[in-house]
Tab-separated table of C-alpha atoms and ligand atoms in Angstrom:
chain	number	residue	atom	x	y	z
A	1	UNK	CA	-33.095	-9.184	39.085
A	2	UNK	CA	-30.665	-6.984	36.943
A	3	UNK	CA	-27.363	-8.511	35.879
A	4	UNK	CA	-25.345	-6.035	37.848
A	5	UNK	CA	-27.038	-6.799	41.137
A	6	UNK	CA	-26.685	-10.490	40.561
A	7	UNK	CA	-22.931	-10.169	39.856
A	8	UNK	CA	-22.501	-8.016	43.216
A	9	UNK	CA	-24.532	-10.674	44.955
A	10	UNK	CA	-22.417	-13.591	43.679
A	11	UNK	CA	-19.194	-11.550	44.323
A	12	UNK	CA	-20.525	-10.928	47.922
A	13	UNK	CA	-21.149	-14.756	48.302
A	14	UNK	CA	-17.712	-15.754	47.062
A	15	UNK	CA	-16.111	-13.193	49.465
A	16	UNK	CA	-18.231	-14.289	52.474
A	17	UNK	CA	-17.045	-17.822	52.061
A	18	UNK	CA	-13.478	-16.801	51.751
A	19	UNK	CA	-13.776	-14.620	54.746
A	20	UNK	CA	-15.266	-17.311	56.866
A	21	UNK	CA	-12.609	-19.877	55.743
A	22	UNK	CA	-9.814	-17.571	56.645
A	23	UNK	CA	-11.491	-16.421	59.836
A	24	UNK	CA	-11.949	-20.099	60.869
A	25	UNK	CA	-8.314	-20.873	59.930
A	26	UNK	CA	-7.030	-17.930	62.152
A	27	UNK	CA	-9.537	-18.633	64.945
A	28	UNK	CA	-8.112	-22.190	65.093
A	29	UNK	CA	-4.518	-21.277	64.682
A	30	UNK	CA	-4.836	-18.860	67.772
A	31	UNK	CA	-6.395	-21.439	69.940
A	32	UNK	CA	-3.802	-24.131	69.095
A	33	UNK	CA	-1.095	-21.729	69.641
A	34	UNK	CA	-2.300	-20.770	73.085
A	35	UNK	CA	-2.286	-24.439	73.955
A	36	UNK	CA	1.067	-25.455	72.332
A	37	UNK	CA	3.239	-24.605	75.144
A	38	UNK	CA	2.398	-27.745	77.246
A	39	UNK	CA	0.395	-30.873	77.054
A	40	UNK	CA	-3.071	-30.075	78.360
A	41	UNK	CA	-4.085	-32.006	81.279
A	42	UNK	CA	-6.541	-34.335	79.322
A	43	UNK	CA	-3.693	-35.613	77.152
A	44	UNK	CA	-1.000	-36.180	79.910
A	45	UNK	CA	0.079	-39.650	79.789
A	46	UNK	CA	-1.688	-40.094	76.097
A	47	UNK	CA	0.920	-37.982	74.200
A	48	UNK	CA	4.498	-37.022	74.947
A	49	UNK	CA	5.675	-33.458	74.913
A	50	UNK	CA	7.718	-33.808	71.692
A	51	UNK	CA	4.726	-35.436	69.594
A	52	UNK	CA	2.084	-32.941	71.046
A	53	UNK	CA	4.621	-29.896	70.167
A	54	UNK	CA	5.159	-31.419	66.680
A	55	UNK	CA	1.390	-31.870	66.081
A	56	UNK	CA	0.879	-28.262	67.041
A	57	UNK	CA	3.494	-27.053	64.389
A	58	UNK	CA	1.906	-29.473	61.769
A	59	UNK	CA	-1.552	-28.032	62.441
A	60	UNK	CA	-0.306	-24.368	62.084
A	61	UNK	CA	1.630	-25.255	59.076
A	62	UNK	CA	-1.256	-26.750	57.301
A	63	UNK	CA	-3.558	-23.932	58.542
A	64	UNK	CA	-1.070	-21.350	56.804
A	65	UNK	CA	-1.183	-23.314	53.620
A	66	UNK	CA	-4.954	-23.553	53.816
A	67	UNK	CA	-5.244	-19.795	54.149
A	68	UNK	CA	-2.902	-19.291	51.098
A	69	UNK	CA	-4.814	-21.844	48.999
A	70	UNK	CA	-8.289	-20.458	49.875
A	71	UNK	CA	-7.353	-16.893	49.056
A	72	UNK	CA	-5.684	-18.064	45.652
A	73	UNK	CA	-8.662	-20.107	44.831
A	74	UNK	CA	-10.965	-17.251	45.467
A	75	UNK	CA	-9.020	-14.862	43.227
A	76	UNK	CA	-8.960	-17.467	40.602
A	77	UNK	CA	-12.551	-17.992	40.725
A	78	UNK	CA	-13.555	-14.159	40.581
A	79	UNK	CA	-10.995	-13.848	37.596
A	80	UNK	CA	-12.668	-16.694	35.762
A	81	UNK	CA	-16.142	-15.447	36.369
A	82	UNK	CA	-15.698	-11.751	35.637
A	83	UNK	CA	-12.933	-11.230	32.935
A	84	UNK	CA	-15.113	-12.793	30.182
A	85	UNK	CA	-12.808	-15.687	29.674
A	86	UNK	CA	-15.685	-18.208	30.024
A	87	UNK	CA	-18.114	-16.806	27.356
A	88	UNK	CA	-15.017	-16.354	25.116
A	89	UNK	CA	-14.070	-19.984	25.499
A	90	UNK	CA	-17.686	-20.966	24.872
A	91	UNK	CA	-18.163	-19.062	21.823
A	92	UNK	CA	-15.026	-20.171	20.298
A	93	UNK	CA	-15.870	-23.704	20.967
A	94	UNK	CA	-19.247	-23.274	19.398
A	95	UNK	CA	-17.727	-21.788	16.108
A	96	UNK	CA	-14.937	-24.577	15.853
A	97	UNK	CA	-17.063	-27.605	17.000
A	98	UNK	CA	-20.633	-26.749	16.731
A	99	UNK	CA	-23.353	-26.967	19.520
A	100	UNK	CA	-24.082	-30.621	19.510
A	101	UNK	CA	-24.005	-32.666	22.814
A	102	UNK	CA	-20.787	-34.424	21.518
A	103	UNK	CA	-18.955	-31.061	21.311
A	104	UNK	CA	-20.352	-29.410	24.296
A	105	UNK	CA	-19.451	-32.169	26.603
A	106	UNK	CA	-15.862	-31.472	25.341
A	107	UNK	CA	-16.140	-28.025	26.003
A	108	UNK	CA	-17.376	-28.683	29.694
A	109	UNK	CA	-14.457	-31.221	30.183
A	110	UNK	CA	-11.743	-29.164	28.808
A	111	UNK	CA	-12.865	-26.316	30.955
A	112	UNK	CA	-12.921	-28.344	34.069
A	113	UNK	CA	-9.283	-29.709	33.459
A	114	UNK	CA	-8.171	-26.100	32.685
A	115	UNK	CA	-9.623	-24.856	35.941
A	116	UNK	CA	-8.012	-27.479	37.823
A	117	UNK	CA	-4.438	-26.518	36.695
A	118	UNK	CA	-4.253	-23.721	39.041
A	119	UNK	CA	-4.484	-26.001	42.014
A	120	UNK	CA	-1.508	-28.096	40.967
A	121	UNK	CA	1.506	-26.003	42.408
A	122	UNK	CA	-0.061	-25.775	45.850
A	123	UNK	CA	-0.901	-29.574	45.825
A	124	UNK	CA	2.629	-30.259	44.944
A	125	UNK	CA	3.940	-28.136	47.628
A	126	UNK	CA	1.636	-29.798	50.242
A	127	UNK	CA	3.053	-33.159	49.137
A	128	UNK	CA	6.495	-32.515	48.593
A	129	UNK	CA	7.368	-29.633	51.236
A	130	UNK	CA	4.869	-29.714	53.846
A	131	UNK	CA	4.151	-33.530	54.255
A	132	UNK	CA	7.751	-34.112	53.522
A	133	UNK	CA	8.939	-31.742	56.308
A	134	UNK	CA	6.720	-33.550	58.815
A	135	UNK	CA	8.043	-37.032	57.786
A	136	UNK	CA	4.775	-38.228	56.106
A	137	UNK	CA	5.610	-38.209	52.427
A	138	UNK	CA	6.681	-41.207	50.679
A	139	UNK	CA	5.406	-40.314	47.288
A	140	UNK	CA	7.925	-40.043	44.304
A	141	UNK	CA	7.749	-37.209	41.808
A	142	UNK	CA	7.021	-39.867	39.106
A	143	UNK	CA	4.272	-41.554	41.233
A	144	UNK	CA	2.535	-38.249	41.833
A	145	UNK	CA	2.415	-37.255	38.257
A	146	UNK	CA	1.396	-40.630	37.178
A	147	UNK	CA	-1.377	-40.420	39.706
A	148	UNK	CA	-2.691	-37.085	38.138
A	149	UNK	CA	-2.429	-38.713	34.746
A	150	UNK	CA	-4.459	-41.729	35.669
A	151	UNK	CA	-7.014	-39.258	37.334
A	152	UNK	CA	-7.321	-37.235	34.226
A	153	UNK	CA	-7.880	-40.480	31.950
A	154	UNK	CA	-10.428	-41.898	34.410
A	155	UNK	CA	-12.293	-38.570	34.764
A	156	UNK	CA	-12.422	-38.012	30.959
A	157	UNK	CA	-13.380	-41.743	30.399
A	158	UNK	CA	-16.139	-41.625	32.860
A	159	UNK	CA	-17.068	-38.068	32.723
A	160	UNK	CA	-17.285	-37.625	28.815
A	161	UNK	CA	-20.023	-40.221	28.218
A	162	UNK	CA	-21.927	-39.022	31.314
A	163	UNK	CA	-21.839	-35.302	30.239
A	164	UNK	CA	-23.026	-36.366	26.598
A	165	UNK	CA	-25.957	-38.357	28.136
A	166	UNK	CA	-27.015	-35.307	30.295
A	167	UNK	CA	-26.831	-33.018	27.400
A	168	UNK	CA	-28.876	-35.350	25.318
A	169	UNK	CA	-31.479	-35.821	28.083
A	170	UNK	CA	-31.927	-32.027	27.965
A	171	UNK	CA	-32.630	-32.321	24.280
A	172	UNK	CA	-34.842	-35.411	24.376
A	173	UNK	CA	-37.070	-34.754	27.532
A	174	UNK	CA	-37.775	-31.040	27.561
A	175	UNK	CA	-38.837	-29.280	30.570
A	176	UNK	CA	-38.332	-32.363	32.863
A	177	UNK	CA	-34.955	-33.202	31.870
A	178	UNK	CA	-33.590	-32.343	35.383
A	179	UNK	CA	-35.449	-35.391	36.748
A	180	UNK	CA	-34.028	-37.617	33.879
A	181	UNK	CA	-30.602	-36.273	34.408
A	182	UNK	CA	-30.740	-36.980	38.170
A	183	UNK	CA	-32.001	-40.557	37.557
A	184	UNK	CA	-29.014	-40.942	35.281
A	185	UNK	CA	-26.497	-39.511	37.667
A	186	UNK	CA	-27.812	-41.765	40.433
A	187	UNK	CA	-27.497	-44.633	38.454
A	188	UNK	CA	-23.974	-43.750	37.542
A	189	UNK	CA	-23.256	-42.976	41.136
A	190	UNK	CA	-24.549	-46.536	42.131
A	191	UNK	CA	-22.599	-48.097	39.630
A	192	UNK	CA	-19.418	-46.355	40.848
A	193	UNK	CA	-20.178	-47.635	44.505
A	194	UNK	CA	-19.869	-50.976	43.246
A	195	UNK	CA	-17.154	-50.728	40.424
A	196	UNK	CA	-14.773	-48.339	42.095
A	197	UNK	CA	-13.661	-50.602	44.733
A	198	UNK	CA	-13.157	-53.321	42.027
A	199	UNK	CA	-12.091	-51.337	39.028
A	200	UNK	CA	-10.599	-47.877	40.166
A	201	UNK	CA	-8.901	-48.287	43.545
A	202	UNK	CA	-6.682	-51.051	42.073
A	203	UNK	CA	-5.388	-48.731	39.527
A	204	UNK	CA	-3.921	-46.725	42.305
A	205	UNK	CA	-3.113	-49.174	45.005
A	206	UNK	CA	-2.466	-52.805	45.421
A	207	UNK	CA	-5.093	-54.794	47.543
A	208	UNK	CA	-4.107	-58.103	49.159
A	209	UNK	CA	-5.956	-60.310	51.496
A	210	UNK	CA	-4.766	-60.317	55.066
A	211	UNK	CA	-1.861	-62.829	55.319
A	212	UNK	CA	-1.973	-65.918	57.337
A	213	UNK	CA	-1.267	-65.604	61.304
A	214	UNK	CA	-2.701	-64.740	64.329
A	215	UNK	CA	-4.044	-61.167	63.403
A	216	UNK	CA	-5.967	-62.973	60.396
A	217	UNK	CA	-7.383	-65.347	62.876
A	218	UNK	CA	-8.382	-62.706	65.298
A	219	UNK	CA	-9.994	-60.738	62.808
A	220	UNK	CA	-11.828	-63.653	61.136
A	221	UNK	CA	-13.215	-64.604	64.435
A	222	UNK	CA	-14.467	-61.283	64.884
A	223	UNK	CA	-16.075	-61.144	61.435
A	224	UNK	CA	-17.717	-64.416	62.198
A	225	UNK	CA	-19.095	-63.175	65.398
A	226	UNK	CA	-20.616	-60.148	63.871
A	227	UNK	CA	-21.564	-62.211	60.699
A	228	UNK	CA	-19.566	-60.101	58.386
A	229	UNK	CA	-18.304	-61.653	55.230
A	230	UNK	CA	-14.588	-61.930	56.125
A	231	UNK	CA	-13.465	-62.378	52.342
A	232	UNK	CA	-13.781	-58.346	51.885
A	233	UNK	CA	-11.229	-57.569	54.616
A	234	UNK	CA	-8.242	-56.340	52.609
A	235	UNK	CA	-4.636	-54.536	53.137
A	236	UNK	CA	-3.913	-51.479	50.939
A	237	UNK	CA	-0.346	-50.458	50.373
A	238	UNK	CA	-0.923	-46.877	51.608
A	239	UNK	CA	2.786	-46.586	52.543
A	240	UNK	CA	3.506	-46.256	48.703
A	241	UNK	CA	2.301	-42.685	49.130
A	242	UNK	CA	2.471	-41.633	52.656
A	243	UNK	CA	3.049	-42.559	56.426
A	244	UNK	CA	-0.484	-41.575	57.314
A	245	UNK	CA	-2.718	-44.378	58.615
A	246	UNK	CA	-6.302	-45.160	58.075
A	247	UNK	CA	-8.917	-47.726	57.505
A	248	UNK	CA	-12.223	-47.364	55.592
A	249	UNK	CA	-15.265	-49.202	54.583
A	250	UNK	CA	-16.712	-48.969	50.973
A	251	UNK	CA	-19.535	-50.446	48.748
A	252	UNK	CA	-22.500	-52.081	49.743
A	253	UNK	CA	-24.358	-55.383	49.429
A	254	UNK	CA	-22.126	-58.188	48.134
A	255	UNK	CA	-19.577	-55.406	46.922
A	256	UNK	CA	-18.687	-54.142	50.328
A	257	UNK	CA	-15.043	-54.214	51.377
A	258	UNK	CA	-13.203	-52.993	54.499
A	259	UNK	CA	-9.681	-51.842	53.837
A	260	UNK	CA	-6.778	-51.591	56.381
A	261	UNK	CA	-3.865	-49.394	55.434
A	262	UNK	CA	-0.450	-51.375	55.756
A	263	UNK	CA	0.710	-48.487	57.855
A	264	UNK	CA	-2.178	-49.181	60.291
A	265	UNK	CA	-1.281	-52.681	60.696
A	266	UNK	CA	2.447	-51.704	61.501
A	267	UNK	CA	1.274	-49.123	64.000
A	268	UNK	CA	-1.446	-50.872	66.044
A	269	UNK	CA	-1.477	-53.848	68.262
A	270	UNK	CA	-3.705	-56.750	67.529
A	271	UNK	CA	-6.628	-56.109	69.812
A	272	UNK	CA	-6.518	-52.386	68.622
A	273	UNK	CA	-6.772	-53.646	65.070
A	274	UNK	CA	-9.650	-55.917	65.907
A	275	UNK	CA	-11.450	-52.832	67.490
A	276	UNK	CA	-10.795	-50.888	64.291
A	277	UNK	CA	-12.284	-53.700	62.213
A	278	UNK	CA	-15.261	-53.673	64.637
A	279	UNK	CA	-15.734	-49.918	64.144
A	280	UNK	CA	-15.829	-50.399	60.381
A	281	UNK	CA	-18.063	-53.398	60.782
A	282	UNK	CA	-20.256	-50.988	62.700
A	283	UNK	CA	-20.586	-48.613	59.762
A	284	UNK	CA	-21.691	-51.631	57.445
A	285	UNK	CA	-24.288	-52.988	60.108
A	286	UNK	CA	-25.737	-49.590	60.565
A	287	UNK	CA	-26.021	-48.863	56.884
A	288	UNK	CA	-24.196	-45.579	56.932
A	289	UNK	CA	-23.146	-45.771	53.158
A	290	UNK	CA	-26.677	-46.169	51.754
A	291	UNK	CA	-27.835	-43.442	54.243
A	292	UNK	CA	-25.092	-41.001	52.974
A	293	UNK	CA	-25.755	-42.023	49.502
A	294	UNK	CA	-29.524	-41.150	50.106
A	295	UNK	CA	-28.877	-37.777	51.313
A	296	UNK	CA	-26.336	-36.844	48.668
A	297	UNK	CA	-28.991	-37.992	46.057
A	298	UNK	CA	-31.547	-35.506	47.737
A	299	UNK	CA	-28.991	-32.830	47.403
A	300	UNK	CA	-27.957	-33.312	43.727
A	301	UNK	CA	-31.991	-33.537	42.772
A	302	UNK	CA	-32.343	-30.169	44.405
A	303	UNK	CA	-29.164	-28.840	42.528
A	304	UNK	CA	-30.439	-30.053	39.138
A	305	UNK	CA	-33.783	-28.544	39.699
A	306	UNK	CA	-32.040	-25.213	40.604
A	307	UNK	CA	-30.047	-25.307	37.325
A	308	UNK	CA	-33.170	-26.056	35.356
A	309	UNK	CA	-34.750	-22.906	36.905
A	310	UNK	CA	-31.540	-20.829	36.160
A	311	UNK	CA	-31.359	-21.904	32.653
A	312	UNK	CA	-34.641	-20.200	32.179
A	313	UNK	CA	-33.422	-16.816	33.498
A	314	UNK	CA	-32.024	-14.493	30.824
A	315	UNK	CA	-30.464	-12.286	33.664
A	316	UNK	CA	-28.533	-15.138	35.068
A	317	UNK	CA	-26.773	-15.682	31.609
A	318	UNK	CA	-26.129	-11.858	31.022
A	319	UNK	CA	-24.485	-11.323	34.495
A	320	UNK	CA	-21.714	-13.615	33.444
A	321	UNK	CA	-21.535	-12.384	29.752
A	322	UNK	CA	-23.490	-15.282	28.143
A	323	UNK	CA	-26.306	-15.337	25.677
A	324	UNK	CA	-29.410	-17.126	27.015
A	325	UNK	CA	-30.340	-20.317	25.042
A	326	UNK	CA	-27.896	-23.202	25.724
A	327	UNK	CA	-28.088	-25.203	28.942
A	328	UNK	CA	-24.332	-25.651	28.967
A	329	UNK	CA	-23.328	-22.152	30.642
A	330	UNK	CA	-25.921	-22.812	33.266
A	331	UNK	CA	-24.302	-26.056	34.051
A	332	UNK	CA	-20.939	-24.740	33.924
A	333	UNK	CA	-21.747	-21.745	36.188
A	334	UNK	CA	-23.642	-24.020	38.718
A	335	UNK	CA	-20.559	-26.302	38.956
A	336	UNK	CA	-18.462	-23.374	39.778
A	337	UNK	CA	-20.768	-21.622	42.236
A	338	UNK	CA	-22.526	-24.380	43.949
A	339	UNK	CA	-19.830	-24.479	46.581
A	340	UNK	CA	-20.468	-20.704	47.750
A	341	UNK	CA	-23.931	-22.091	48.931
A	342	UNK	CA	-23.092	-25.557	49.989
A	343	UNK	CA	-20.284	-24.543	52.012
A	344	UNK	CA	-22.696	-23.117	54.778
A	345	UNK	CA	-24.444	-26.555	54.847
A	346	UNK	CA	-21.273	-28.540	55.248
A	347	UNK	CA	-21.368	-28.102	59.007
A	348	UNK	CA	-24.669	-30.188	59.015
A	349	UNK	CA	-23.248	-32.914	56.818
A	350	UNK	CA	-20.171	-33.036	59.175
A	351	UNK	CA	-22.318	-33.256	62.190
A	352	UNK	CA	-24.248	-36.224	60.586
A	353	UNK	CA	-21.115	-37.954	59.679
A	354	UNK	CA	-19.876	-37.540	63.270
A	355	UNK	CA	-22.945	-39.019	64.633
A	356	UNK	CA	-22.031	-42.137	62.373
A	357	UNK	CA	-18.789	-42.276	63.907
A	358	UNK	CA	-20.178	-42.272	67.400
A	359	UNK	CA	-22.495	-45.000	66.374
A	360	UNK	CA	-19.874	-47.133	64.844
A	361	UNK	CA	-17.686	-46.576	68.017
A	362	UNK	CA	-20.418	-47.629	70.425
A	363	UNK	CA	-20.790	-50.892	68.220
A	364	UNK	CA	-17.044	-51.575	68.344
A	365	UNK	CA	-16.942	-51.221	72.102
A	366	UNK	CA	-20.062	-53.537	72.423
A	367	UNK	CA	-18.549	-56.183	70.139
A	368	UNK	CA	-15.219	-56.129	72.001
A	369	UNK	CA	-17.057	-56.059	75.453
A	370	UNK	CA	-14.661	-53.294	76.307
A	371	UNK	CA	-13.824	-49.857	75.087
A	372	UNK	CA	-10.045	-49.932	75.975
A	373	UNK	CA	-8.775	-51.376	72.637
A	374	UNK	CA	-10.556	-48.946	70.515
A	375	UNK	CA	-9.214	-46.056	72.696
A	376	UNK	CA	-5.811	-47.339	72.476
A	377	UNK	CA	-6.135	-47.451	68.674
A	378	UNK	CA	-7.491	-43.916	68.344
A	379	UNK	CA	-4.785	-42.748	70.574
A	380	UNK	CA	-2.074	-44.264	68.450
A	381	UNK	CA	-3.889	-43.125	65.238
A	382	UNK	CA	-4.072	-39.480	66.611
A	383	UNK	CA	-0.391	-39.483	67.570
A	384	UNK	CA	1.123	-41.128	64.487
A	385	UNK	CA	-0.947	-38.810	62.158
A	386	UNK	CA	-0.016	-35.759	64.314
A	387	UNK	CA	-3.806	-34.854	64.569
A	388	UNK	CA	-4.753	-31.679	66.197
A	389	UNK	CA	-5.737	-32.615	69.703
A	390	UNK	CA	-7.123	-29.225	70.508
A	391	UNK	CA	-9.045	-27.718	67.586
A	392	UNK	CA	-11.351	-24.641	68.381
A	393	UNK	CA	-14.821	-26.107	68.795
A	394	UNK	CA	-16.218	-23.994	66.117
A	395	UNK	CA	-13.472	-25.087	63.755
A	396	UNK	CA	-13.974	-28.785	64.322
A	397	UNK	CA	-17.667	-28.360	64.287
A	398	UNK	CA	-17.653	-26.747	60.958
A	399	UNK	CA	-15.039	-29.054	59.184
A	400	UNK	CA	-14.476	-32.392	61.106
A	401	UNK	CA	-16.087	-35.600	59.593
A	402	UNK	CA	-14.902	-37.243	62.825
A	403	UNK	CA	-15.226	-36.316	66.477
A	404	UNK	CA	-11.988	-35.301	68.121
A	405	UNK	CA	-10.029	-37.863	70.177
A	406	UNK	CA	-11.257	-36.294	73.419
A	407	UNK	CA	-15.050	-36.284	72.350
A	408	UNK	CA	-14.735	-40.070	71.236
A	409	UNK	CA	-13.089	-41.102	74.506
A	410	UNK	CA	-15.723	-39.397	76.424
A	411	UNK	CA	-18.449	-40.955	74.492
A	412	UNK	CA	-16.894	-44.235	74.926
A	413	UNK	CA	-16.343	-43.816	78.667
A	414	UNK	CA	-19.861	-42.983	78.988
A	415	UNK	CA	-21.308	-45.856	76.861
B	501	ZN	ZN1	-15.556	-44.480	61.033
């Protein structure tokens, strides 16, 4: 393939993704607007007129911001790829620091950092204007910037040694480097699953055991009944940043942990919280984390193999203004461009995730011996978070990791 036709193809792929994203946002907005006038029959008695109208406004505002963000990011990506700034930075780095793995890892990290900067203004606007307007924001400016600094230190501290290791493996292991790099990445990922809940999450939030009382007793009883180690039920101070509420399950084996946001505990009644815990225990019992990890490991194996192939193609380098030879531009370009391909596979991943949600819901209904508590919890969660109750089916099919409220209620009623 010639360099020019490759540049044209890549540009086409980038624009196709942009067009699909904007089209989906507009499709969804039209669908929501058409139903915004009155509460649809399916939600009468579930959500009041004012909350429903507000959730439609919130959905539309988020959709508009998403369109701006998608368009802006696409323009930035095209500029970065085709103005020659990347090869210029790369050779400047090579001249200044040499081409050792240690220097090249700095180059990749610095480039990633610089490329994340254009996102900052829109992220800031989202938190302090949009979320604020709908009453969700509780983050202070200080906390927001502190979070970003901590993220930066963490990404550098963890990313740098990992990048050096991958680049060294390329030097040491020759043609099979991608398999070795994959093994190293997988080891790192597994280590993170174990360490993140213990070492990283506490850098951002406070985790406390559930306080004594009737709620704790009820949840302990449920944990006992399902043979879940209750020590790992914790409360997180989510209210420090946002009024959005949530619960999640993380880690595996002896390191698993179920986390309930303090905002969730304020919003739900005790049986509803028990149902949410049962749902999370369901994820654990059905081994959803190891399954998801295995799937993502297969994806990264395919990705690294692809990098190893691209790194041998001179035309691939020339299309973006690089001289063939070093693996570093291939890694960088792959990092920038993999999204234009994986985007089209994301509905598959989301479909799989929704299947897991249905399974965890069914487990919860079975443990609770009734679906009503879980339905009550889901209704409140959707209401308090101003979730879009009427997404366009194509939109939710493409993007949603969780089924909609109506889909979950119907599945629970049928169970
Ligand atoms: Zn879930």
